[in-house]
PDB file of C-alpha atoms and ligand atoms in Angstrom:
ATOM      1  CA  MET A   1      14.180 -20.919 -30.102  1.00 39.00           C
ATOM      2  CA  SER A   2      16.670 -20.909 -27.283  1.00 42.00           C
ATOM      3  CA  HIS A   3      17.749 -18.020 -25.062  1.00 53.00           C
ATOM      4  CA  ASP A   4      20.489 -17.634 -22.558  1.00 74.00           C
ATOM      5  CA  ARG A   5      19.249 -16.224 -19.299  1.00 88.00           C
ATOM      6  CA  LYS A   6      20.412 -12.685 -20.042  1.00 95.00           C
ATOM      7  CA  PRO A   7      18.571 -10.432 -17.585  1.00 97.00           C
ATOM      8  CA  LEU A   8      15.248  -9.234 -18.967  1.00 98.00           C
ATOM      9  CA  ILE A   9      14.075  -5.879 -17.625  1.00 98.00           C
ATOM     10  CA  SER A  10      10.524  -5.115 -18.678  1.00 98.00           C
ATOM     11  CA  GLY A  11       8.563  -1.902 -18.310  1.00 98.00           C
ATOM     12  CA  ASN A  12       4.846  -2.487 -17.863  1.00 98.00           C
ATOM     13  CA  TRP A  13       3.298   0.914 -18.542  1.00 98.00           C
ATOM     14  CA  LYS A  14      -0.216  -0.296 -17.679  1.00 98.00           C
ATOM     15  CA  MET A  15      -2.941   2.185 -18.760  1.00 98.00           C
ATOM     16  CA  ASN A  16      -0.621   5.189 -18.999  1.00 98.00           C
ATOM     17  CA  CYS A  17       0.637   7.374 -21.853  1.00 97.00           C
ATOM     18  CA  ASN A  18      -0.989   8.279 -25.137  1.00 98.00           C
ATOM     19  CA  HIS A  19       1.079   7.573 -28.213  1.00 98.00           C
ATOM     20  CA  PHE A  20       2.743  11.019 -28.238  1.00 98.00           C
ATOM     21  CA  GLU A  21       3.896  10.580 -24.648  1.00 98.00           C
ATOM     22  CA  ALA A  22       4.992   7.041 -25.449  1.00 98.00           C
ATOM     23  CA  ILE A  23       7.273   8.218 -28.248  1.00 98.00           C
ATOM     24  CA  GLN A  24       8.864  10.778 -25.913  1.00 98.00           C
ATOM     25  CA  ILE A  25       9.548   8.184 -23.227  1.00 98.00           C
ATOM     26  CA  VAL A  26      11.149   5.813 -25.721  1.00 98.00           C
ATOM     27  CA  GLN A  27      13.364   8.550 -27.162  1.00 98.00           C
ATOM     28  CA  ARG A  28      14.468   9.762 -23.727  1.00 98.00           C
ATOM     29  CA  LEU A  29      15.142   6.211 -22.589  1.00 98.00           C
ATOM     30  CA  ALA A  30      17.152   5.426 -25.719  1.00 98.00           C
ATOM     31  CA  TYR A  31      19.281   8.481 -24.968  1.00 98.00           C
ATOM     32  CA  ALA A  32      19.837   7.401 -21.346  1.00 98.00           C
ATOM     33  CA  LEU A  33      21.008   3.871 -22.235  1.00 98.00           C
ATOM     34  CA  ASP A  34      24.229   2.920 -23.973  1.00 97.00           C
ATOM     35  CA  LYS A  35      25.713  -0.016 -25.840  1.00 97.00           C
ATOM     36  CA  ASP A  36      27.082  -1.656 -22.668  1.00 97.00           C
ATOM     37  CA  ASP A  37      23.610  -1.609 -21.124  1.00 97.00           C
ATOM     38  CA  HIS A  38      22.113  -3.376 -24.111  1.00 97.00           C
ATOM     39  CA  GLU A  39      24.900  -5.929 -24.189  1.00 97.00           C
ATOM     40  CA  ALA A  40      24.307  -6.758 -20.524  1.00 97.00           C
ATOM     41  CA  VAL A  41      20.520  -6.576 -20.376  1.00 98.00           C
ATOM     42  CA  GLU A  42      17.499  -7.072 -22.617  1.00 98.00           C
ATOM     43  CA  VAL A  43      14.949  -4.280 -22.207  1.00 98.00           C
ATOM     44  CA  SER A  44      11.316  -4.731 -23.203  1.00 98.00           C
ATOM     45  CA  LEU A  45       8.703  -1.965 -23.190  1.00 98.00           C
ATOM     46  CA  HIS A  46       5.008  -2.740 -22.818  1.00 98.00           C
ATOM     47  CA  PRO A  47       2.940   0.317 -23.761  1.00 98.00           C
ATOM     48  CA  PRO A  48      -0.851   0.199 -24.161  1.00 98.00           C
ATOM     49  CA  PHE A  49      -2.148  -1.229 -27.453  1.00 98.00           C
ATOM     50  CA  THR A  50      -2.773   2.256 -28.875  1.00 98.00           C
ATOM     51  CA  SER A  51       0.935   3.081 -28.668  1.00 98.00           C
ATOM     52  CA  LEU A  52       2.368  -0.152 -30.064  1.00 98.00           C
ATOM     53  CA  ARG A  53       2.523   1.038 -33.644  1.00 98.00           C
ATOM     54  CA  SER A  54       4.176   4.344 -32.701  1.00 98.00           C
ATOM     55  CA  VAL A  55       6.743   2.693 -30.456  1.00 98.00           C
ATOM     56  CA  GLN A  56       7.449   0.064 -33.108  1.00 98.00           C
ATOM     57  CA  THR A  57       8.101   2.831 -35.637  1.00 98.00           C
ATOM     58  CA  VAL A  58      10.516   4.706 -33.333  1.00 98.00           C
ATOM     59  CA  ILE A  59      12.399   1.524 -32.468  1.00 98.00           C
ATOM     60  CA  GLN A  60      12.743   0.572 -36.119  1.00 98.00           C
ATOM     61  CA  SER A  61      13.476   3.949 -37.652  1.00 97.00           C
ATOM     62  CA  ASP A  62      16.064   4.848 -34.994  1.00 96.00           C
ATOM     63  CA  ARG A  63      17.347   1.223 -34.889  1.00 97.00           C
ATOM     64  CA  LEU A  64      17.021   1.125 -31.114  1.00 97.00           C
ATOM     65  CA  PRO A  65      18.013  -2.079 -29.319  1.00 97.00           C
ATOM     66  CA  LEU A  66      14.753  -2.002 -27.347  1.00 98.00           C
ATOM     67  CA  VAL A  67      12.227  -4.808 -27.557  1.00 98.00           C
ATOM     68  CA  LEU A  68       8.512  -4.255 -28.005  1.00 98.00           C
ATOM     69  CA  GLY A  69       6.035  -5.925 -25.666  1.00 99.00           C
ATOM     70  CA  ALA A  70       2.277  -5.973 -25.105  1.00 99.00           C
ATOM     71  CA  GLN A  71       0.273  -6.172 -21.870  1.00 98.00           C
ATOM     72  CA  ASN A  72      -2.441  -8.618 -22.870  1.00 98.00           C
ATOM     73  CA  VAL A  73      -3.842 -10.649 -25.755  1.00 98.00           C
ATOM     74  CA  HIS A  74      -7.009 -12.523 -26.651  1.00 98.00           C
ATOM     75  CA  PRO A  75      -6.582 -16.298 -26.932  1.00 98.00           C
ATOM     76  CA  ASP A  76      -8.588 -16.717 -30.142  1.00 98.00           C
ATOM     77  CA  PRO A  77      -7.060 -15.989 -33.535  1.00 98.00           C
ATOM     78  CA  GLU A  78      -9.941 -13.848 -34.807  1.00 98.00           C
ATOM     79  CA  GLY A  79     -13.711 -13.455 -34.631  1.00 98.00           C
ATOM     80  CA  ALA A  80     -16.563 -11.734 -32.882  1.00 98.00           C
ATOM     81  CA  PHE A  81     -14.691 -10.513 -29.781  1.00 98.00           C
ATOM     82  CA  THR A  82     -15.413  -6.805 -29.665  1.00 98.00           C
ATOM     83  CA  GLY A  83     -12.595  -4.772 -28.209  1.00 98.00           C
ATOM     84  CA  GLU A  84     -10.054  -7.580 -28.230  1.00 98.00           C
ATOM     85  CA  ILE A  85      -6.646  -7.968 -29.920  1.00 98.00           C
ATOM     86  CA  SER A  86      -5.259 -11.267 -31.270  1.00 98.00           C
ATOM     87  CA  ALA A  87      -1.743 -12.689 -31.041  1.00 98.00           C
ATOM     88  CA  GLY A  88      -1.439 -12.526 -34.829  1.00 98.00           C
ATOM     89  CA  MET A  89      -2.127  -8.768 -34.752  1.00 98.00           C
ATOM     90  CA  LEU A  90       0.594  -8.256 -32.135  1.00 98.00           C
ATOM     91  CA  ALA A  91       3.112 -10.419 -33.984  1.00 98.00           C
ATOM     92  CA  LYS A  92       2.523  -8.326 -37.097  1.00 98.00           C
ATOM     93  CA  LEU A  93       3.615  -5.246 -35.091  1.00 98.00           C
ATOM     94  CA  ASP A  94       6.893  -6.996 -34.234  1.00 98.00           C
ATOM     95  CA  VAL A  95       5.852  -7.507 -30.637  1.00 98.00           C
ATOM     96  CA  THR A  96       8.257  -9.953 -28.970  1.00 98.00           C
ATOM     97  CA  TYR A  97       6.958 -10.341 -25.400  1.00 98.00           C
ATOM     98  CA  VAL A  98       3.347 -10.460 -24.230  1.00 99.00           C
ATOM     99  CA  ILE A  99       2.419 -10.223 -20.552  1.00 98.00           C
ATOM    100  CA  VAL A 100      -0.307 -12.746 -19.752  1.00 98.00           C
ATOM    101  CA  GLY A 101      -2.238 -13.225 -16.530  1.00 98.00           C
ATOM    102  CA  HIS A 102      -1.089 -10.016 -14.845  1.00 98.00           C
ATOM    103  CA  SER A 103      -2.684  -9.912 -11.396  1.00 97.00           C
ATOM    104  CA  GLU A 104      -4.602  -6.744 -12.345  1.00 97.00           C
ATOM    105  CA  ARG A 105      -6.251  -8.735 -15.148  1.00 98.00           C
ATOM    106  CA  ARG A 106      -6.840 -11.699 -12.871  1.00 96.00           C
ATOM    107  CA  VAL A 107      -8.450  -9.417 -10.271  1.00 96.00           C
ATOM    108  CA  HIS A 108     -10.300  -6.800 -12.383  1.00 97.00           C
ATOM    109  CA  SER A 109     -11.151  -8.885 -15.450  1.00 97.00           C
ATOM    110  CA  GLY A 110     -11.650 -12.269 -13.811  1.00 97.00           C
ATOM    111  CA  GLU A 111      -8.908 -14.039 -15.761  1.00 98.00           C
ATOM    112  CA  THR A 112      -8.502 -17.647 -14.661  1.00 98.00           C
ATOM    113  CA  ASP A 113      -5.503 -19.959 -14.969  1.00 98.00           C
ATOM    114  CA  GLY A 114      -7.395 -21.593 -17.854  1.00 98.00           C
ATOM    115  CA  ASP A 115      -7.589 -18.231 -19.683  1.00 98.00           C
ATOM    116  CA  VAL A 116      -3.912 -17.597 -18.985  1.00 98.00           C
ATOM    117  CA  ASN A 117      -3.087 -21.041 -20.353  1.00 98.00           C
ATOM    118  CA  ARG A 118      -4.934 -20.377 -23.628  1.00 98.00           C
ATOM    119  CA  LYS A 119      -3.290 -16.966 -23.969  1.00 98.00           C
ATOM    120  CA  THR A 120       0.159 -18.435 -23.288  1.00 98.00           C
ATOM    121  CA  LYS A 121      -0.378 -21.000 -26.046  1.00 98.00           C
ATOM    122  CA  ALA A 122      -1.684 -18.333 -28.460  1.00 98.00           C
ATOM    123  CA  VAL A 123       1.398 -16.163 -27.849  1.00 98.00           C
ATOM    124  CA  LEU A 124       3.790 -19.080 -28.430  1.00 98.00           C
ATOM    125  CA  ALA A 125       1.895 -20.230 -31.521  1.00 98.00           C
ATOM    126  CA  ALA A 126       2.287 -16.730 -32.994  1.00 98.00           C
ATOM    127  CA  GLY A 127       6.076 -16.913 -32.472  1.00 98.00           C
ATOM    128  CA  MET A 128       6.166 -14.502 -29.510  1.00 98.00           C
ATOM    129  CA  LEU A 129       7.280 -15.038 -25.920  1.00 98.00           C
ATOM    130  CA  PRO A 130       4.798 -14.969 -23.022  1.00 98.00           C
ATOM    131  CA  ILE A 131       5.574 -13.362 -19.664  1.00 99.00           C
ATOM    132  CA  VAL A 132       3.290 -15.426 -17.447  1.00 98.00           C
ATOM    133  CA  CYS A 133       2.473 -13.686 -14.164  1.00 98.00           C
ATOM    134  CA  VAL A 134       1.911 -15.567 -10.934  1.00 98.00           C
ATOM    135  CA  GLY A 135       1.873 -14.483  -7.307  1.00 98.00           C
ATOM    136  CA  GLU A 136       0.063 -14.829  -4.012  1.00 97.00           C
ATOM    137  CA  ASP A 137      -1.968 -12.212  -2.166  1.00 95.00           C
ATOM    138  CA  LEU A 138      -1.327 -10.980   1.372  1.00 94.00           C
ATOM    139  CA  ASP A 139      -3.779 -13.384   2.946  1.00 94.00           C
ATOM    140  CA  GLU A 140      -2.174 -16.346   1.177  1.00 96.00           C
ATOM    141  CA  ARG A 141       1.292 -15.204   2.229  1.00 95.00           C
ATOM    142  CA  SER A 142       0.377 -14.626   5.885  1.00 93.00           C
ATOM    143  CA  SER A 143      -1.320 -18.002   6.142  1.00 96.00           C
ATOM    144  CA  GLY A 144       1.649 -19.881   4.689  1.00 96.00           C
ATOM    145  CA  ARG A 145      -0.034 -20.681   1.379  1.00 98.00           C
ATOM    146  CA  ALA A 146       2.186 -18.618  -0.939  1.00 97.00           C
ATOM    147  CA  GLU A 147       4.001 -21.582  -2.481  1.00 98.00           C
ATOM    148  CA  SER A 148       0.905 -23.713  -2.944  1.00 98.00           C
ATOM    149  CA  ARG A 149      -0.876 -20.783  -4.621  1.00 98.00           C
ATOM    150  CA  VAL A 150       2.029 -20.178  -6.998  1.00 98.00           C
ATOM    151  CA  ALA A 151       2.321 -23.923  -7.726  1.00 98.00           C
ATOM    152  CA  GLU A 152      -1.375 -24.023  -8.584  1.00 98.00           C
ATOM    153  CA  GLN A 153      -1.109 -20.973 -10.896  1.00 98.00           C
ATOM    154  CA  LEU A 154       1.929 -22.455 -12.648  1.00 98.00           C
ATOM    155  CA  ALA A 155       0.265 -25.822 -13.145  1.00 98.00           C
ATOM    156  CA  GLY A 156      -2.860 -24.234 -14.629  1.00 98.00           C
ATOM    157  CA  SER A 157      -1.123 -21.560 -16.692  1.00 98.00           C
ATOM    158  CA  LEU A 158       1.523 -23.823 -18.238  1.00 98.00           C
ATOM    159  CA  ASP A 159      -0.631 -26.926 -18.621  1.00 98.00           C
ATOM    160  CA  GLY A 160      -0.035 -28.879 -21.827  1.00 98.00           C
ATOM    161  CA  LEU A 161       3.076 -26.986 -22.964  1.00 98.00           C
ATOM    162  CA  LYS A 162       5.892 -29.011 -24.479  1.00 98.00           C
ATOM    163  CA  ALA A 163       9.063 -29.059 -22.355  1.00 98.00           C
ATOM    164  CA  GLU A 164      11.026 -27.327 -25.149  1.00 98.00           C
ATOM    165  CA  ALA A 165       8.580 -24.410 -25.075  1.00 98.00           C
ATOM    166  CA  LEU A 166       9.736 -23.436 -21.581  1.00 98.00           C
ATOM    167  CA  ALA A 167      12.875 -21.883 -23.096  1.00 98.00           C
ATOM    168  CA  ASP A 168      10.520 -19.332 -24.658  1.00 98.00           C
ATOM    169  CA  VAL A 169       8.532 -18.687 -21.479  1.00 98.00           C
ATOM    170  CA  VAL A 170       9.213 -16.027 -18.880  1.00 98.00           C
ATOM    171  CA  VAL A 171       7.510 -16.454 -15.509  1.00 98.00           C
ATOM    172  CA  ALA A 172       7.035 -13.222 -13.574  1.00 98.00           C
ATOM    173  CA  TYR A 173       6.667 -13.779  -9.851  1.00 98.00           C
ATOM    174  CA  GLU A 174       4.680 -10.779  -8.659  1.00 97.00           C
ATOM    175  CA  PRO A 175       3.314 -11.022  -5.122  1.00 97.00           C
ATOM    176  CA  LEU A 176       0.073  -9.015  -5.133  1.00 95.00           C
ATOM    177  CA  TRP A 177       0.892  -7.286  -1.859  1.00 93.00           C
ATOM    178  CA  ALA A 178       4.005  -5.771  -3.467  1.00 93.00           C
ATOM    179  CA  ILE A 179       2.421  -4.374  -6.647  1.00 92.00           C
ATOM    180  CA  GLY A 180       2.074  -0.605  -6.616  1.00 88.00           C
ATOM    181  CA  THR A 181       2.280  -0.569  -2.834  1.00 90.00           C
ATOM    182  CA  GLY A 182       5.909   0.393  -2.250  1.00 86.00           C
ATOM    183  CA  GLU A 183       6.304  -2.917  -0.379  1.00 85.00           C
ATOM    184  CA  THR A 184       8.900  -5.155  -1.992  1.00 87.00           C
ATOM    185  CA  ALA A 185       9.642  -8.779  -1.317  1.00 91.00           C
ATOM    186  CA  THR A 186      13.101  -9.016   0.240  1.00 96.00           C
ATOM    187  CA  PRO A 187      15.772 -10.279  -2.152  1.00 97.00           C
ATOM    188  CA  ASP A 188      15.730 -13.451  -0.087  1.00 97.00           C
ATOM    189  CA  ASP A 189      11.952 -13.909  -0.467  1.00 96.00           C
ATOM    190  CA  ALA A 190      12.209 -13.220  -4.203  1.00 97.00           C
ATOM    191  CA  GLN A 191      15.044 -15.758  -4.532  1.00 98.00           C
ATOM    192  CA  LYS A 192      13.153 -18.389  -2.512  1.00 98.00           C
ATOM    193  CA  MET A 193      10.070 -18.106  -4.680  1.00 98.00           C
ATOM    194  CA  ALA A 194      12.050 -17.934  -7.930  1.00 98.00           C
ATOM    195  CA  ALA A 195      13.890 -21.120  -6.909  1.00 98.00           C
ATOM    196  CA  PHE A 196      10.549 -22.688  -6.049  1.00 98.00           C
ATOM    197  CA  VAL A 197       9.145 -21.748  -9.482  1.00 98.00           C
ATOM    198  CA  ARG A 198      12.203 -23.259 -11.161  1.00 98.00           C
ATOM    199  CA  ALA A 199      11.876 -26.449  -9.103  1.00 98.00           C
ATOM    200  CA  GLN A 200       8.175 -26.743  -9.982  1.00 98.00           C
ATOM    201  CA  ILE A 201       8.998 -26.381 -13.660  1.00 98.00           C
ATOM    202  CA  GLY A 202      11.735 -28.994 -13.247  1.00 98.00           C
ATOM    203  CA  GLU A 203       9.277 -31.455 -11.733  1.00 98.00           C
ATOM    204  CA  ARG A 204       6.738 -30.925 -14.457  1.00 97.00           C
ATOM    205  CA  PHE A 205       8.897 -30.380 -17.552  1.00 98.00           C
ATOM    206  CA  GLY A 206      12.373 -31.716 -16.650  1.00 98.00           C
ATOM    207  CA  GLY A 207      15.786 -30.289 -15.826  1.00 98.00           C
ATOM    208  CA  ALA A 208      16.485 -28.710 -19.212  1.00 97.00           C
ATOM    209  CA  ALA A 209      13.238 -26.728 -19.056  1.00 98.00           C
ATOM    210  CA  ALA A 210      14.005 -25.620 -15.492  1.00 98.00           C
ATOM    211  CA  ALA A 211      17.450 -24.402 -16.548  1.00 97.00           C
ATOM    212  CA  ALA A 212      16.090 -22.552 -19.576  1.00 97.00           C
ATOM    213  CA  VAL A 213      12.962 -20.829 -18.212  1.00 98.00           C
ATOM    214  CA  ARG A 214      13.517 -17.219 -17.257  1.00 98.00           C
ATOM    215  CA  ILE A 215      12.049 -15.899 -14.023  1.00 98.00           C
ATOM    216  CA  GLN A 216      11.381 -12.248 -13.263  1.00 98.00           C
ATOM    217  CA  TYR A 217      10.478 -10.620  -9.976  1.00 98.00           C
ATOM    218  CA  GLY A 218       7.895  -7.831 -10.024  1.00 97.00           C
ATOM    219  CA  GLY A 219       6.332  -5.584  -7.381  1.00 96.00           C
ATOM    220  CA  SER A 220       7.593  -2.100  -6.450  1.00 95.00           C
ATOM    221  CA  VAL A 221      10.954  -2.562  -8.174  1.00 97.00           C
ATOM    222  CA  LYS A 222      12.885   0.707  -7.874  1.00 97.00           C
ATOM    223  CA  PRO A 223      16.466   1.822  -8.562  1.00 97.00           C
ATOM    224  CA  GLY A 224      17.289   1.243  -4.880  1.00 97.00           C
ATOM    225  CA  ASN A 225      16.170  -2.392  -4.653  1.00 97.00           C
ATOM    226  CA  ALA A 226      16.838  -3.618  -8.212  1.00 98.00           C
ATOM    227  CA  PRO A 227      20.580  -4.384  -7.705  1.00 98.00           C
ATOM    228  CA  ASP A 228      19.928  -6.753  -4.780  1.00 97.00           C
ATOM    229  CA  LEU A 229      16.925  -8.395  -6.416  1.00 97.00           C
ATOM    230  CA  LEU A 230      18.849  -8.965  -9.643  1.00 98.00           C
ATOM    231  CA  ALA A 231      21.833 -10.384  -7.742  1.00 97.00           C
ATOM    232  CA  GLN A 232      19.764 -13.442  -6.788  1.00 97.00           C
ATOM    233  CA  PRO A 233      20.781 -16.547  -8.723  1.00 97.00           C
ATOM    234  CA  ASP A 234      17.263 -17.525  -9.799  1.00 98.00           C
ATOM    235  CA  VAL A 235      16.032 -14.004 -10.563  1.00 98.00           C
ATOM    236  CA  ASP A 236      16.644 -13.471 -14.290  1.00 98.00           C
ATOM    237  CA  GLY A 237      14.995 -10.089 -14.589  1.00 98.00           C
ATOM    238  CA  VAL A 238      12.420  -7.682 -13.224  1.00 98.00           C
ATOM    239  CA  LEU A 239       8.970  -6.572 -14.340  1.00 98.00           C
ATOM    240  CA  VAL A 240       8.641  -2.903 -13.462  1.00 98.00           C
ATOM    241  CA  GLY A 241       5.361  -0.990 -13.265  1.00 98.00           C
ATOM    242  CA  GLY A 242       5.352   2.533 -11.779  1.00 97.00           C
ATOM    243  CA  ALA A 243       9.096   3.133 -12.033  1.00 98.00           C
ATOM    244  CA  SER A 244       9.131   2.227 -15.740  1.00 98.00           C
ATOM    245  CA  LEU A 245       7.334   5.503 -16.523  1.00 98.00           C
ATOM    246  CA  GLN A 246      10.051   7.561 -14.852  1.00 98.00           C
ATOM    247  CA  VAL A 247      12.818   7.500 -17.437  1.00 98.00           C
ATOM    248  CA  GLU A 248      15.654   8.282 -14.991  1.00 98.00           C
ATOM    249  CA  ASP A 249      14.472   5.585 -12.582  1.00 98.00           C
ATOM    250  CA  PHE A 250      13.972   2.988 -15.283  1.00 98.00           C
ATOM    251  CA  ALA A 251      17.379   3.729 -16.806  1.00 98.00           C
ATOM    252  CA  ARG A 252      18.968   3.312 -13.372  1.00 98.00           C
ATOM    253  CA  ILE A 253      17.201  -0.024 -12.958  1.00 98.00           C
ATOM    254  CA  VAL A 254      18.555  -1.144 -16.355  1.00 98.00           C
ATOM    255  CA  LYS A 255      22.025  -0.032 -15.180  1.00 98.00           C
ATOM    256  CA  TYR A 256      21.627  -1.974 -11.909  1.00 98.00           C
ATOM    257  CA  ARG A 257      24.989  -3.703 -12.352  1.00 96.00           C
ATOM    258  CA  LEU A 258      26.756  -0.366 -11.807  1.00 96.00           C
ATOM    259  CA  TYR A 259      25.162  -0.144  -8.359  1.00 94.00           C
ATOM    260  CA  GLN A 260      25.817  -3.697  -7.224  1.00 90.00           C
ATOM    261  CA  ALA A 261      28.101  -4.186  -4.222  1.00 82.00           C
TER     262      ALA A 261
HETATM  263  P1  PGA B   1       4.804  -1.840  -9.695  1.00 90.83           P
HETATM  264  O1  PGA B   1       4.025  -2.831 -10.721  1.00 90.83           O
HETATM  265  O2  PGA B   1       6.259  -1.882 -10.101  1.00 90.83           O
HETATM  266  O3  PGA B   1       4.185  -0.498  -9.899  1.00 90.83           O
HETATM  267  O4  PGA B   1       4.602  -2.402  -8.337  1.00 90.83           O
HETATM  268  C1  PGA B   1       4.586  -4.045 -11.123  1.00 90.83           C
HETATM  269  C2  PGA B   1       3.619  -4.747 -12.044  1.00 90.83           C
HETATM  270  O5  PGA B   1       2.415  -4.681 -11.806  1.00 90.83           O
HETATM  271  O6  PGA B   1       4.037  -5.380 -13.052  1.00 90.83           O
END
């Protein structure tokens, strides 16, 4: 599969919204967006597992140009893993993108780069596209270790992938100190790290992979900062948490190009 680097704007709903609320958000969002928006931008929505089927049904029955995403996956195809969901189950629901290694899962559920690597491979093997999250914490940033931390996460999370697979991978750079805090990396910081991620992928997988991989920025993305973040040459999209639940805000983020200088 090959993709151009059309901006990908993803709404990570986290543990919010039951399936009735989810349907309402999708319908209101569909109303707020128009054909030009969908031509310019790809929009993926990542509701909790319990809402996937409902959102899939709305998208399909109303023929909405929105893309379904999940927030997590188990790396094994099936078996005695109580409470878990496999990649095959998600693919069957027409899920396209799966977030793997979100910092909240790394922190609260102890996910390692090895786990993220297995999940990434499971998502690709099921014909879906992983959004692989990386990012340093405040301590790592203040002590000048942000790049080495991100390099280490990339190496572990993408280990063993074929170079061609990178065209199907999205890397989300989400500095931990910016998630849910209202603090955003400056557009310049986001660009520097996105360029660094691309260079790392180039070193490991070659120039074609570096040109094809898509890189998102995430962490307190709002309507006010999205236009500048998305103007950066190596930032191919944004992963939006809190603001993705506010339909007006999320629609304005999707329409960022109307607010660019
Ligand atoms: P936030 O979350 O936009 O609420 O900071 C981003 C994320 O965790 O993906």
